[in-house]
Coordinates of C-alpha atoms in Angstrom, one line a residue:
X1 CA 13.5 126.7 26.4
X2 CA 12.3 123.8 24.2
X3 CA 15.9 123.4 22.9
X4 CA 16.9 122.6 26.5
X5 CA 14.7 119.6 26.6
X6 CA 14.4 118.5 22.9
X7 CA 17.2 117.2 20.6
X8 CA 15.2 118.7 17.7
X9 CA 12.2 121.1 17.8
X10 CA 11.0 121.5 14.2
X11 CA 10.0 118.6 11.9
X12 CA 9.3 118.3 8.2
X13 CA 6.4 115.8 8.5
X14 CA 5.0 113.1 10.8
X15 CA 7.6 110.5 9.8
X16 CA 10.4 112.9 10.7
X17 CA 8.7 113.6 14.0
X18 CA 8.2 109.9 14.7
X19 CA 11.8 109.1 14.1
X20 CA 13.5 112.1 15.6
X21 CA 11.4 113.5 18.5
X22 CA 13.5 112.8 21.5
X23 CA 13.4 114.3 25.0
X24 CA 16.6 115.1 26.8
X25 CA 15.9 114.1 30.4
X26 CA 17.8 116.0 33.0
X27 CA 19.0 114.5 36.3
X28 CA 16.6 115.5 39.1
X29 CA 14.3 117.4 36.9
X30 CA 11.9 119.7 38.8
X31 CA 9.4 121.8 36.9
X32 CA 9.4 124.5 39.6
X33 CA 13.1 125.1 39.3
X34 CA 14.0 124.0 35.8
X35 CA 11.1 125.7 34.0
X36 CA 9.4 128.4 36.2
X37 CA 12.6 129.7 37.9
X38 CA 14.6 129.4 34.7
X39 CA 12.0 131.5 32.8
X40 CA 11.9 134.0 35.7
X41 CA 15.6 134.4 35.2
X42 CA 15.5 134.4 31.4
X43 CA 12.4 136.5 30.7
X44 CA 11.3 137.9 34.1
X45 CA 8.7 140.3 32.7
X46 CA 7.1 137.8 30.3
X47 CA 3.5 137.0 31.1
X48 CA 3.0 133.5 32.7
X49 CA -0.6 133.7 33.7
X50 CA -3.5 136.0 32.7
X51 CA -6.5 135.5 34.9
X52 CA -10.0 137.1 35.0
X53 CA -13.3 136.2 36.4
X54 CA -17.0 137.0 35.8
X55 CA -16.9 139.8 38.3
X56 CA -14.6 141.8 35.9
X57 CA -11.6 141.3 38.1
X58 CA -8.3 140.7 36.3
X59 CA -4.7 139.8 37.3
X60 CA -1.6 139.2 35.2
X61 CA 1.4 137.4 36.6
X62 CA 4.9 137.5 35.1
X63 CA 7.2 134.5 35.5
X64 CA 9.2 136.6 38.0
X65 CA 6.0 137.1 40.1
X66 CA 5.1 133.4 39.9
X67 CA 8.6 132.5 41.1
X68 CA 8.4 135.0 44.0
X69 CA 4.9 133.9 45.1
X70 CA 5.6 130.2 44.7
X71 CA 8.8 130.6 46.8
X72 CA 6.9 132.3 49.6
X73 CA 4.2 129.6 49.4
X74 CA 6.8 126.9 49.5
X75 CA 8.4 128.4 52.5
X76 CA 5.0 128.6 54.2
X77 CA 4.2 125.0 53.4
X78 CA 7.6 123.9 54.7
X79 CA 7.1 126.0 57.8
X80 CA 3.9 124.1 58.8
X81 CA 5.5 120.7 58.2
X82 CA 4.7 119.8 54.6
X83 CA 7.7 118.0 53.2
X84 CA 9.0 115.7 50.4
X85 CA 6.6 112.8 49.7
X86 CA 3.6 114.3 51.6
X87 CA 0.3 114.2 49.7
X88 CA -1.5 117.5 49.4
X89 CA -5.0 117.9 47.8
X90 CA -5.8 121.1 45.9
X91 CA -9.5 122.0 45.5
X92 CA -9.1 125.4 43.9
X93 CA -11.4 125.4 40.8
X94 CA -10.0 128.1 38.5
X95 CA -8.5 130.3 41.1
X96 CA -5.0 131.6 40.3
X97 CA -3.8 130.3 43.7
X98 CA -3.8 126.9 42.1
X99 CA -0.8 127.7 39.9
X100 CA 1.0 129.3 42.8
X101 CA 0.3 126.4 45.1
X102 CA 1.2 123.6 42.7
X103 CA 4.5 125.1 41.8
X104 CA 5.3 125.7 45.5
X105 CA 4.5 122.1 46.3
X106 CA 6.7 120.9 43.4
X107 CA 9.6 123.0 44.8
X108 CA 9.5 121.2 48.2
X109 CA 8.9 117.7 46.7
X110 CA 5.4 117.2 48.0
X111 CA 3.0 115.1 45.8
X112 CA -0.1 117.0 44.5
X113 CA -3.6 115.6 44.1
X114 CA -5.8 118.1 42.3
X115 CA -9.5 117.5 43.0
X116 CA -12.9 118.8 42.0
X117 CA -15.0 121.0 44.3
X118 CA -17.9 118.5 43.8
X119 CA -16.5 116.1 46.3
X120 CA -18.7 115.1 49.2
X121 CA -17.7 114.1 52.8
X122 CA -17.5 110.4 51.7
X123 CA -15.4 111.2 48.7
X124 CA -12.9 113.2 50.9
X125 CA -12.7 110.5 53.5
X126 CA -12.0 107.9 50.9
X127 CA -9.3 110.0 49.2
X128 CA -7.6 111.1 52.4
X129 CA -7.4 107.5 53.8
X130 CA -6.3 106.0 50.5
X131 CA -3.4 108.4 49.9
X132 CA -2.7 109.5 53.5
X133 CA -3.4 113.1 52.5
X134 CA -1.7 115.4 54.9
X135 CA -3.1 118.8 53.8
X136 CA -6.0 120.2 51.9
X137 CA -5.9 123.6 50.2
X138 CA -9.4 124.6 49.2
X139 CA -11.5 127.5 48.1
X140 CA -14.9 127.9 49.6
X141 CA -17.7 126.7 47.3
X142 CA -21.0 125.0 47.9
X143 CA -20.7 123.1 51.2
X144 CA -17.0 122.1 50.5
X145 CA -15.6 123.4 53.8
X146 CA -18.3 121.7 55.8
X147 CA -17.6 118.4 54.0
X148 CA -13.9 118.7 54.7
X149 CA -14.6 119.5 58.4
X150 CA -16.9 116.5 58.7
X151 CA -14.4 114.2 57.0
X152 CA -11.4 115.2 59.2
X153 CA -12.5 113.2 62.2
X154 CA -12.3 110.1 60.0
X155 CA -9.0 111.0 58.4
X156 CA -6.1 110.5 60.7
X157 CA -3.5 111.7 58.2
X158 CA -5.2 115.1 57.6
X159 CA -3.3 117.7 59.6
X160 CA -3.8 121.0 57.8
X161 CA -6.8 122.6 56.2
X162 CA -5.8 125.8 54.3
X163 CA -8.5 128.1 53.1
X164 CA -8.4 130.4 50.0
X165 CA -10.9 133.1 50.7
X166 CA -13.7 133.7 48.3
X167 CA -13.7 137.2 46.8
X168 CA -15.5 139.8 48.9
X169 CA -14.8 138.1 52.2
X170 CA -12.1 139.3 54.6
X171 CA -9.6 136.5 55.0
X172 CA -9.0 137.3 58.6
X173 CA -12.7 137.0 59.7
X174 CA -13.9 134.3 62.0
X175 CA -15.3 132.6 59.0
X176 CA -11.9 131.3 58.1
X177 CA -10.6 130.8 61.6
X178 CA -13.2 128.4 62.8
X179 CA -12.7 124.6 62.9
X180 CA -9.0 124.8 62.5
X181 CA -8.8 126.3 59.1
X182 CA -5.6 128.2 58.3
X183 CA -5.8 131.2 55.9
X184 CA -3.6 130.9 52.8
X185 CA -2.7 134.6 52.6
X186 CA -2.2 135.0 56.4
X187 CA 0.2 132.0 56.1
X188 CA 2.1 133.7 53.3
X189 CA 2.3 137.0 55.2
X190 CA 3.8 135.1 58.2
X191 CA 6.8 133.9 56.2
X192 CA 10.0 135.5 57.4
X193 CA 13.4 135.9 55.8
X194 CA 14.5 132.9 57.9
X195 CA 11.7 130.8 56.6
X196 CA 12.6 131.7 53.0
X197 CA 16.3 130.9 53.7
X198 CA 15.3 127.5 55.2
X199 CA 13.4 126.7 52.1
X200 CA 16.1 127.9 49.7
X201 CA 18.7 125.9 51.5
X202 CA 17.1 122.6 50.5
X203 CA 19.3 120.8 48.0
X204 CA 17.8 119.3 44.9
X205 CA 18.4 115.7 46.1
X206 CA 16.5 116.6 49.3
X207 CA 13.6 117.7 47.3
X208 CA 13.0 115.1 44.6
X209 CA 14.4 112.6 42.1
X210 CA 12.9 111.8 38.7
X211 CA 11.1 108.7 39.9
X212 CA 9.4 110.2 43.0
X213 CA 5.7 110.8 43.0
X214 CA 5.0 114.2 41.7
X215 CA 1.3 114.3 40.8
X216 CA -1.6 112.0 41.4
X217 CA -5.3 111.7 40.4
X218 CA -8.1 109.6 41.5
X219 CA -10.0 107.9 38.6
X220 CA -13.7 108.5 38.2
X221 CA -14.6 105.2 39.8
X222 CA -17.3 104.3 37.3
X223 CA -17.0 100.6 37.8
X224 CA -15.6 100.4 41.4
X225 CA -14.0 102.7 43.9
X226 CA -11.7 105.5 42.5
X227 CA -8.1 104.4 42.1
X228 CA -5.1 106.5 42.7
X229 CA -2.9 107.0 39.5
X230 CA 0.5 108.5 40.1
X231 CA 3.0 110.4 37.9
X232 CA 6.6 111.1 38.5
X233 CA 8.6 114.3 38.2
X234 CA 9.2 113.7 34.5
X235 CA 5.5 114.1 33.7
X236 CA 5.7 117.7 32.5
X237 CA 8.2 116.8 29.9
X238 CA 5.7 114.3 28.3
X239 CA 3.4 117.2 27.7
X240 CA 5.7 119.1 25.4
X241 CA 4.0 117.1 22.7
X242 CA 0.6 118.2 23.9
X243 CA 1.3 121.9 23.9
X244 CA 3.8 122.4 21.2
X245 CA 2.8 119.9 18.5
X246 CA -1.0 119.3 19.2
X247 CA -2.3 122.6 20.7
X248 CA 0.3 124.4 18.6
X249 CA 0.9 127.0 21.3
X250 CA 3.3 129.9 20.4
X251 CA 6.2 131.4 22.3
X252 CA 4.9 134.7 23.6
X253 CA 1.3 133.6 22.8
X254 CA -1.7 133.3 25.1
X255 CA -3.3 129.9 25.4
X256 CA -6.8 129.1 26.7
X257 CA -7.8 125.6 27.8
X258 CA -11.3 125.3 29.3
X259 CA -10.9 123.0 32.3
X260 CA -11.4 123.1 36.1
X261 CA -8.2 122.5 37.9
X262 CA -9.7 119.3 39.5
X263 CA -9.3 117.5 36.2
X264 CA -6.1 116.2 34.5
X265 CA -6.7 118.4 31.5
X266 CA -5.9 121.5 33.6
X267 CA -2.2 120.5 34.1
X268 CA -1.6 119.1 30.7
X269 CA -3.8 121.7 29.0
X270 CA -2.8 124.9 30.8
X271 CA 0.4 124.5 32.7
X272 CA 3.3 122.2 32.0
X273 CA 3.8 122.0 28.2
X274 CA 2.6 125.5 27.7
X275 CA 5.1 127.1 30.0
X276 CA 7.9 124.9 28.7
X277 CA 6.9 126.3 25.3
X278 CA 7.1 129.8 26.8
X279 CA 3.5 130.5 26.1
X280 CA 1.4 132.3 28.7
X281 CA -1.8 130.7 30.0
X282 CA -5.2 132.4 30.2
X283 CA -7.7 131.5 32.8
X284 CA -11.4 132.5 32.8
X285 CA -12.7 131.9 36.3
X286 CA -16.5 131.9 36.1
X287 CA -18.7 131.1 39.0
X288 CA -22.2 131.7 37.7
X289 CA -23.8 129.4 35.1
X290 CA -21.6 129.1 32.1
X291 CA -22.5 131.6 29.4
X292 CA -20.9 130.9 26.0
X293 CA -21.1 134.5 25.0
X294 CA -19.0 135.6 27.9
X295 CA -16.2 133.1 26.9
X296 CA -16.4 134.4 23.3
X297 CA -15.9 138.0 24.6
X298 CA -12.9 136.9 26.6
X299 CA -11.3 135.2 23.5
X300 CA -11.7 138.4 21.5
X301 CA -10.8 140.9 24.3
X302 CA -7.5 139.1 25.3
X303 CA -6.4 138.1 21.8
X304 CA -6.2 134.4 22.6
X305 CA -3.7 132.7 20.2
X306 CA -4.7 129.1 20.8
X307 CA -7.8 127.4 22.3
X308 CA -8.7 124.0 23.5
X309 CA -12.1 122.9 24.9
X310 CA -14.2 119.8 25.1
X311 CA -16.8 119.3 22.3
X312 CA -19.6 120.3 24.6
X313 CA -18.2 123.8 24.8
X314 CA -17.9 124.1 21.0
X315 CA -21.6 123.0 20.7
X316 CA -22.5 126.0 23.0
X317 CA -20.2 128.4 21.1
X318 CA -21.6 127.7 17.6
X319 CA -25.1 128.5 18.8
X320 CA -24.1 132.1 19.1
X321 CA -23.7 134.6 16.3
X322 CA -20.0 134.3 15.9
X323 CA -19.9 136.8 13.0
X324 CA -20.1 139.6 15.5
X325 CA -16.7 138.8 16.9
X326 CA -13.1 138.9 15.8
X327 CA -11.2 135.7 16.3
X328 CA -8.2 136.5 14.0
X329 CA -5.7 136.3 16.9
X330 CA -6.5 132.6 17.5
X331 CA -4.5 130.5 15.1
X332 CA -5.2 127.0 16.3
X333 CA -8.3 125.4 17.8
X334 CA -8.3 121.9 19.3
X335 CA -10.6 119.6 21.3
X336 CA -10.4 116.5 23.4
X337 CA -13.0 114.2 24.8
X338 CA -16.1 112.8 23.2
X339 CA -16.4 113.1 19.4
X340 CA -17.2 116.5 18.0
X341 CA -20.3 115.9 15.7

């Protein structure tokens, strides 16, 4: 797939890379169709996402399965009125529904705002009113649902609150039906063949063009209020460099980036460039206090081939007895953030 987007994929040295690295920009590029669906057609059984959590639950999704699930989610979102240009906020931590939802939203041209589960009512009000957020898709954590409920009365644009059930709770219970919450999986189950056909009848020009807003983040707001920073539909192509030439992910490999989906590192570290490079993504969804030894065991168990984490994680890891574990599968280690010292 890299050959589809790059004039040249291998380079002799940095000077060669600097002079000859060029991206071939398609007309009306859409990551959902031109990468995910293309890989589902090319290598349907190849792993796209390997997910596990600290409750010993594991799921593996092929590119064909990501296509099928994102198509159904896109049809559901379109059915409830989410359309091109609408802003949708995703607060899904490390749940695999993040990857399904973000691809689905790309496929209908909605703009995605990933956000942390640490937001309070005031944070949610500010974000909804600044970006006219139409929908929030969230997983229950802390008091997040309560904060979103409290914020809604002050957010005229917010029409849909979609809940992803925490594990161990029936998604059809009153817990998820109160206060106007819609259940993610009940919504997917409601999708009919007509709904799918309506979604699939959208033309590419009806969905997006290269300059449309595709993804947006609020800054940390360290000196003033957070500011909305937007990216267009070409953003994933910019992270070919990140995945292929910095993280050195491998075609057919399994890459692990440690990052919550509320942060920018999640999409540039474990989605866009990695899938364009035909490397599957590994997600470790831990809910309890972070335990370095558990992450080490996952790296060994799943034969991770490349790894990226902030320096703080490395500081935790090196305090363990690493000689007990086999890391031979992992060929490249990288870090981003504060200096590693």
